[in-house]
Tab-separated table of C-alpha atoms in Angstrom:
chain	number	residue	atom	x	y	z
A	295	MET	CA	15.747	2.064	0.601
A	296	ALA	CA	14.139	0.288	-2.337
A	297	MET	CA	11.920	2.458	-4.496
A	298	TYR	CA	8.484	0.896	-4.654
A	299	GLN	CA	6.274	1.993	-7.520
A	300	ASN	CA	3.095	0.131	-6.494
A	301	MET	CA	1.742	-0.869	-3.087
A	302	LEU	CA	-1.075	-3.339	-2.482
A	303	VAL	CA	-2.774	-2.734	0.860
A	304	VAL	CA	-5.165	-5.217	2.459
A	305	ILE	CA	-8.093	-3.525	4.210
A	306	ASP	CA	-9.749	-5.228	7.188
A	307	PRO	CA	-13.449	-4.247	7.116
A	308	ASN	CA	-13.869	-5.311	10.753
A	309	GLN	CA	-11.328	-2.790	12.093
A	310	ASP	CA	-11.510	0.993	12.312
A	311	ASP	CA	-7.721	1.278	12.471
A	312	GLN	CA	-5.959	0.321	9.218
A	313	PRO	CA	-2.217	0.122	10.019
A	314	ALA	CA	-1.274	-1.245	6.587
A	315	LEU	CA	-3.029	1.660	4.868
A	316	ARG	CA	-1.469	4.157	7.266
A	317	ARG	CA	1.993	2.753	6.492
A	318	ALA	CA	1.335	2.822	2.741
A	319	VAL	CA	0.249	6.477	2.920
A	320	TYR	CA	3.405	7.273	4.896
A	321	LEU	CA	5.576	5.562	2.273
A	322	HIS	CA	3.655	7.268	-0.523
A	323	GLN	CA	4.359	10.666	1.036
A	324	ARG	CA	8.067	9.850	1.299
A	325	ILE	CA	8.797	8.054	-1.975
A	326	GLY	CA	5.669	8.381	-4.141
A	327	GLY	CA	4.112	5.556	-6.115
A	328	LYS	CA	0.583	4.242	-6.297
A	329	ILE	CA	-1.553	2.652	-3.591
A	330	LYS	CA	-4.143	0.015	-4.447
A	331	ALA	CA	-6.507	-1.094	-1.661
A	332	PHE	CA	-7.713	-4.703	-1.523
A	333	LEU	CA	-10.808	-5.669	0.456
A	334	PRO	CA	-10.992	-9.460	0.790
A	335	ILE	CA	-14.486	-10.931	1.036
A	336	TYR	CA	-15.067	-14.401	2.434
A	337	ASP	CA	-17.529	-16.138	0.133
A	338	PHE	CA	-19.539	-18.671	2.153
A	339	SER	CA	-20.987	-20.096	-1.063
A	340	TYR	CA	-17.694	-21.936	-1.662
A	341	GLU	CA	-18.382	-23.932	1.502
A	342	MET	CA	-21.797	-24.943	0.182
A	343	THR	CA	-20.853	-26.059	-3.327
A	344	THR	CA	-22.487	-29.459	-2.941
A	345	LEU	CA	-25.711	-27.968	-1.550
A	346	LEU	CA	-26.307	-25.193	-4.074
A	347	SER	CA	-26.940	-25.144	-7.792
A	348	PRO	CA	-24.675	-22.930	-9.931
A	349	ASP	CA	-27.438	-20.306	-10.160
A	350	GLU	CA	-27.890	-20.308	-6.379
A	351	ARG	CA	-24.111	-19.974	-5.877
A	352	THR	CA	-24.019	-17.014	-8.247
A	353	ALA	CA	-26.963	-15.368	-6.483
A	354	MET	CA	-25.333	-15.881	-3.077
A	355	ARG	CA	-22.014	-14.473	-4.331
A	356	GLN	CA	-23.760	-11.387	-5.743
A	357	GLY	CA	-25.584	-10.935	-2.432
A	358	VAL	CA	-22.302	-10.983	-0.500
A	359	ILE	CA	-20.763	-8.439	-2.875
A	360	SER	CA	-23.853	-6.193	-2.665
A	361	GLN	CA	-23.768	-6.213	1.139
A	362	ARG	CA	-20.072	-5.308	1.227
A	363	THR	CA	-20.291	-2.520	-1.346
A	364	ALA	CA	-23.478	-0.856	-0.064
């Protein structure tokens, strides 16, 4: 078995069950290493680039991040 030092795990915020994280924890317990969780956020402001000014895009992006990290 290859010895992995670092594992990147994608977290799905819409699911209670996180099979990728569960598998990473299992591997960590067996072979060690570090786990880094990644929470992707869909940024709707990219779809509206022609409708929003740069300041409005930045404000929308910050709003999305605030909602997801609250």
